[in-house]
Amino acid sequence: MIKALHIEHYALIDELDIEFNHGFSVITGETGAGKSIILGAIGLLLGERADLKAIKAGEKRCVIEAEFDLSAYGMEGFFDENDLDFNGSECIIRRELTSSGKSRAFINDTPVNLSQLKEIGDTLIDIHSQHKNLLLNEENFQLSVLDILAGNADQLNSYREHFEYYRGLVKALNQAIANSKQNHDEEDYLRFQLDQLADAQLKEGEQEQLEEEQELLSHAEEIKGSLYDACNMLTSDGEDDTISRLKRSVSTLNSIGSVSHEAEELASRIDACYIELKDIASTIESLADATEYDPQRLQQIDERLNTIYSLQKKHHVTTVEELLSLQASLEEKLGLMDCSEEHIEQLKAKIDEAYKVVADIATQLSQKRREAKAMVETKMKETLIQLGMPNVMFEVEMTDKAELDATGNDKVTFQFSANKNVPMQPISEIASGGEIARVMLSLKALIAGAVKLPTIIFDEIDTGVSGSIAEKMALIMQEMGNGGRQVISITHLPQIAALGTTHYKVYKEESLFATTTHITRLNQSQRIEEIAHMLSGSALTEAAISNAKELLKI
């Protein structure tokens, strides 16, 4: 439950600190005094989106902080899962907004994201505002009420997990069937492409080797002539070729080697050149003899390269390796096409198996819902009769859906009639505003007994009711506040305000420079005066004070 709330520089609030008690508390104040501002601040603590306009004019940031007592609610798991400090009882949640647009959130001084804030907020506080009465128009809300009271949380989670698996299989089957049809339409073309590539019998490195050989054969005569010329320059017959001159140089230098050590070394170096050039000349001669123009081989190479170039152009690639990769890809794709029917049959078998599991869990859910249905109808009638509907009829209608969905096989509609001889109809079509308020309070009272929620805040749930009915609604909220739960009602009705264990008043103060909102806890005399004003308006009469004391049982 909320132990204390601190609000700083939020909307019309300059700085506000208030402590709360367990049990049934009420908050009153004139329209526009700022009750909704306080709810808005609490909403930020629960992970709602921030609006920079909420920062008080002229301030750089606003801070909302609340201290909670969680000692009775077994929430250790949340703190362990999110690696947050927790002493077993106290939890402090803080939200900060800055005028620069930054929003920060903390749980026990550890920064957290808004999803974590929302997760813990959903387990700490339930704010029921007037617009939530519209939930009665929603089928899923009515079904969720039945599930809560049936204790279906674990079974529903199991169902949803299996249903998502089943739905994923159905999606995969539809995709596989679509792919199979598409593949069938393009199979012939893909197979034609693969046959072309396979017939080409491509090899890695083949293109570079052929292009090199093509270049040689295309210039064979030129190459052969140049090789012979080079060889002749080195080894032509006679005394004037390069090799002969080197040989004579060696002999000449050797003749003076006995008297010149340098000449002997030079002779040795030239001799090495002589041997190397003689070997080079021999290699050139052999290469020249081996070089032949072969027009038939050149034609074969041209044809082979034309085949490769044609395939590369067709498939928008530049290398044989890319063509081979494409060939492998086509083989794999056609292989998958060949086994697509088998894959489809396997998916169908899995779907049948998954559907049996989902349908079985859905049947179990339906059974538990039907068991809870009788209890809900009985309890709702009892409570609504207490709230001034002696002829009320309330029924939870369950029908089968056309097909299973994420919530199972049941369509739930709350059927309602408040008057004699008026047949029941869906509650959203027949109930008045005051009747819906009473139905929602009755449902909340039922749910509160099934869900361990620390704090429930009712924001003017008394809309459309008055007098003794308001008092009976207050008694229900008072009963909900027993056993350590914290119930807070924001109300304009004195009958409800008088039954609060603790009474807070929200009011505005005007100054020359600003308007500020405050909240204060009322003592007994202040409560008498506040309720008297709620009874009589701005003029405080003795009769109103007497009525206020009577309501307060003083």
PDB file of N, CA and C in Angstrom, residues 40 47 103 123 140 143 153 178 185 255 263 269 280 335 382 401 404 462 474 490 522 533:
ATOM      1  N   GLY A  40      -3.008  12.113 -11.699  1.00  0.00           N
ATOM      2  CA  GLY A  40      -2.065  12.149 -12.816  1.00  0.00           C
ATOM      3  C   GLY A  40      -0.641  11.900 -12.358  1.00  0.00           C
ATOM      4  N   GLY A  47       4.013   4.294 -14.646  1.00  0.00           N
ATOM      5  CA  GLY A  47       4.586   4.069 -15.975  1.00  0.00           C
ATOM      6  C   GLY A  47       3.838   4.730 -17.105  1.00  0.00           C
ATOM      7  N   SER A 103      13.118  11.936 -19.080  1.00  0.00           N
ATOM      8  CA  SER A 103      12.281  11.287 -18.072  1.00  0.00           C
ATOM      9  C   SER A 103      13.090  10.159 -17.457  1.00  0.00           C
ATOM     10  N   THR A 123       0.859  -4.188 -10.267  1.00  0.00           N
ATOM     11  CA  THR A 123       0.653  -5.055  -9.104  1.00  0.00           C
ATOM     12  C   THR A 123       0.451  -4.262  -7.815  1.00  0.00           C
ATOM     13  N   ASN A 140     -13.737  -8.692 -24.026  1.00  0.00           N
ATOM     14  CA  ASN A 140     -12.538  -9.246 -23.406  1.00  0.00           C
ATOM     15  C   ASN A 140     -12.453  -8.902 -21.916  1.00  0.00           C
ATOM     16  N   LEU A 143     -14.731 -11.292 -20.101  1.00  0.00           N
ATOM     17  CA  LEU A 143     -14.095 -12.606 -20.034  1.00  0.00           C
ATOM     18  C   LEU A 143     -12.958 -12.610 -19.016  1.00  0.00           C
ATOM     19  N   ALA A 153      -5.284 -17.939 -14.169  1.00  0.00           N
ATOM     20  CA  ALA A 153      -4.070 -17.262 -14.642  1.00  0.00           C
ATOM     21  C   ALA A 153      -3.056 -18.244 -15.216  1.00  0.00           C
ATOM     22  N   ALA A 178       1.919 -21.476 -50.135  1.00  0.00           N
ATOM     23  CA  ALA A 178       2.126 -20.384 -51.095  1.00  0.00           C
ATOM     24  C   ALA A 178       3.455 -20.547 -51.824  1.00  0.00           C
ATOM     25  N   ASP A 185       5.292 -22.912 -60.235  1.00  0.00           N
ATOM     26  CA  ASP A 185       5.207 -22.051 -61.414  1.00  0.00           C
ATOM     27  C   ASP A 185       6.585 -21.753 -62.004  1.00  0.00           C
ATOM     28  N   SER A 255      94.215 -14.039 -68.028  1.00  0.00           N
ATOM     29  CA  SER A 255      95.624 -14.013 -68.446  1.00  0.00           C
ATOM     30  C   SER A 255      96.453 -13.082 -67.566  1.00  0.00           C
ATOM     31  N   ALA A 263      91.512  -8.378 -61.293  1.00  0.00           N
ATOM     32  CA  ALA A 263      91.196  -8.946 -62.606  1.00  0.00           C
ATOM     33  C   ALA A 263      90.674 -10.364 -62.465  1.00  0.00           C
ATOM     34  N   ARG A 269      83.323 -13.116 -61.953  1.00  0.00           N
ATOM     35  CA  ARG A 269      81.960 -12.570 -62.029  1.00  0.00           C
ATOM     36  C   ARG A 269      81.416 -12.655 -63.457  1.00  0.00           C
ATOM     37  N   ILE A 280      70.067 -19.010 -70.313  1.00  0.00           N
ATOM     38  CA  ILE A 280      68.913 -18.239 -70.777  1.00  0.00           C
ATOM     39  C   ILE A 280      68.720 -18.411 -72.272  1.00  0.00           C
ATOM     40  N   GLY A 335      16.039 -28.843 -54.809  1.00  0.00           N
ATOM     41  CA  GLY A 335      15.959 -29.946 -53.856  1.00  0.00           C
ATOM     42  C   GLY A 335      14.858 -29.706 -52.828  1.00  0.00           C
ATOM     43  N   GLU A 382     -26.456 -10.579  -5.194  1.00  0.00           N
ATOM     44  CA  GLU A 382     -26.491 -10.213  -3.781  1.00  0.00           C
ATOM     45  C   GLU A 382     -26.011  -8.778  -3.569  1.00  0.00           C
ATOM     46  N   LYS A 401     -17.265 -19.682 -29.515  1.00  0.00           N
ATOM     47  CA  LYS A 401     -16.803 -18.860 -30.634  1.00  0.00           C
ATOM     48  C   LYS A 401     -16.758 -19.695 -31.912  1.00  0.00           C
ATOM     49  N   LEU A 404     -11.272 -21.125 -32.236  1.00  0.00           N
ATOM     50  CA  LEU A 404     -10.435 -20.782 -31.099  1.00  0.00           C
ATOM     51  C   LEU A 404      -9.638 -19.513 -31.380  1.00  0.00           C
ATOM     52  N   ASP A 462     -18.948   6.917  -7.897  1.00  0.00           N
ATOM     53  CA  ASP A 462     -20.320   7.164  -7.438  1.00  0.00           C
ATOM     54  C   ASP A 462     -21.143   7.998  -8.414  1.00  0.00           C
ATOM     55  N   ALA A 474     -20.408   3.010  -0.303  1.00  0.00           N
ATOM     56  CA  ALA A 474     -19.317   3.310   0.629  1.00  0.00           C
ATOM     57  C   ALA A 474     -19.067   2.135   1.561  1.00  0.00           C
ATOM     58  N   ILE A 490     -12.164   8.934  -4.387  1.00  0.00           N
ATOM     59  CA  ILE A 490     -12.300  10.371  -4.667  1.00  0.00           C
ATOM     60  C   ILE A 490     -13.777  10.609  -4.947  1.00  0.00           C
ATOM     61  N   LEU A 522      -7.865  15.810   7.243  1.00  0.00           N
ATOM     62  CA  LEU A 522      -8.805  16.523   8.096  1.00  0.00           C
ATOM     63  C   LEU A 522      -8.938  15.851   9.461  1.00  0.00           C
ATOM     64  N   HIS A 533     -20.408  21.269   4.230  1.00  0.00           N
ATOM     65  CA  HIS A 533     -20.346  22.036   2.969  1.00  0.00           C
ATOM     66  C   HIS A 533     -20.802  21.172   1.801  1.00  0.00           C
TER      67      HIS A 533
END
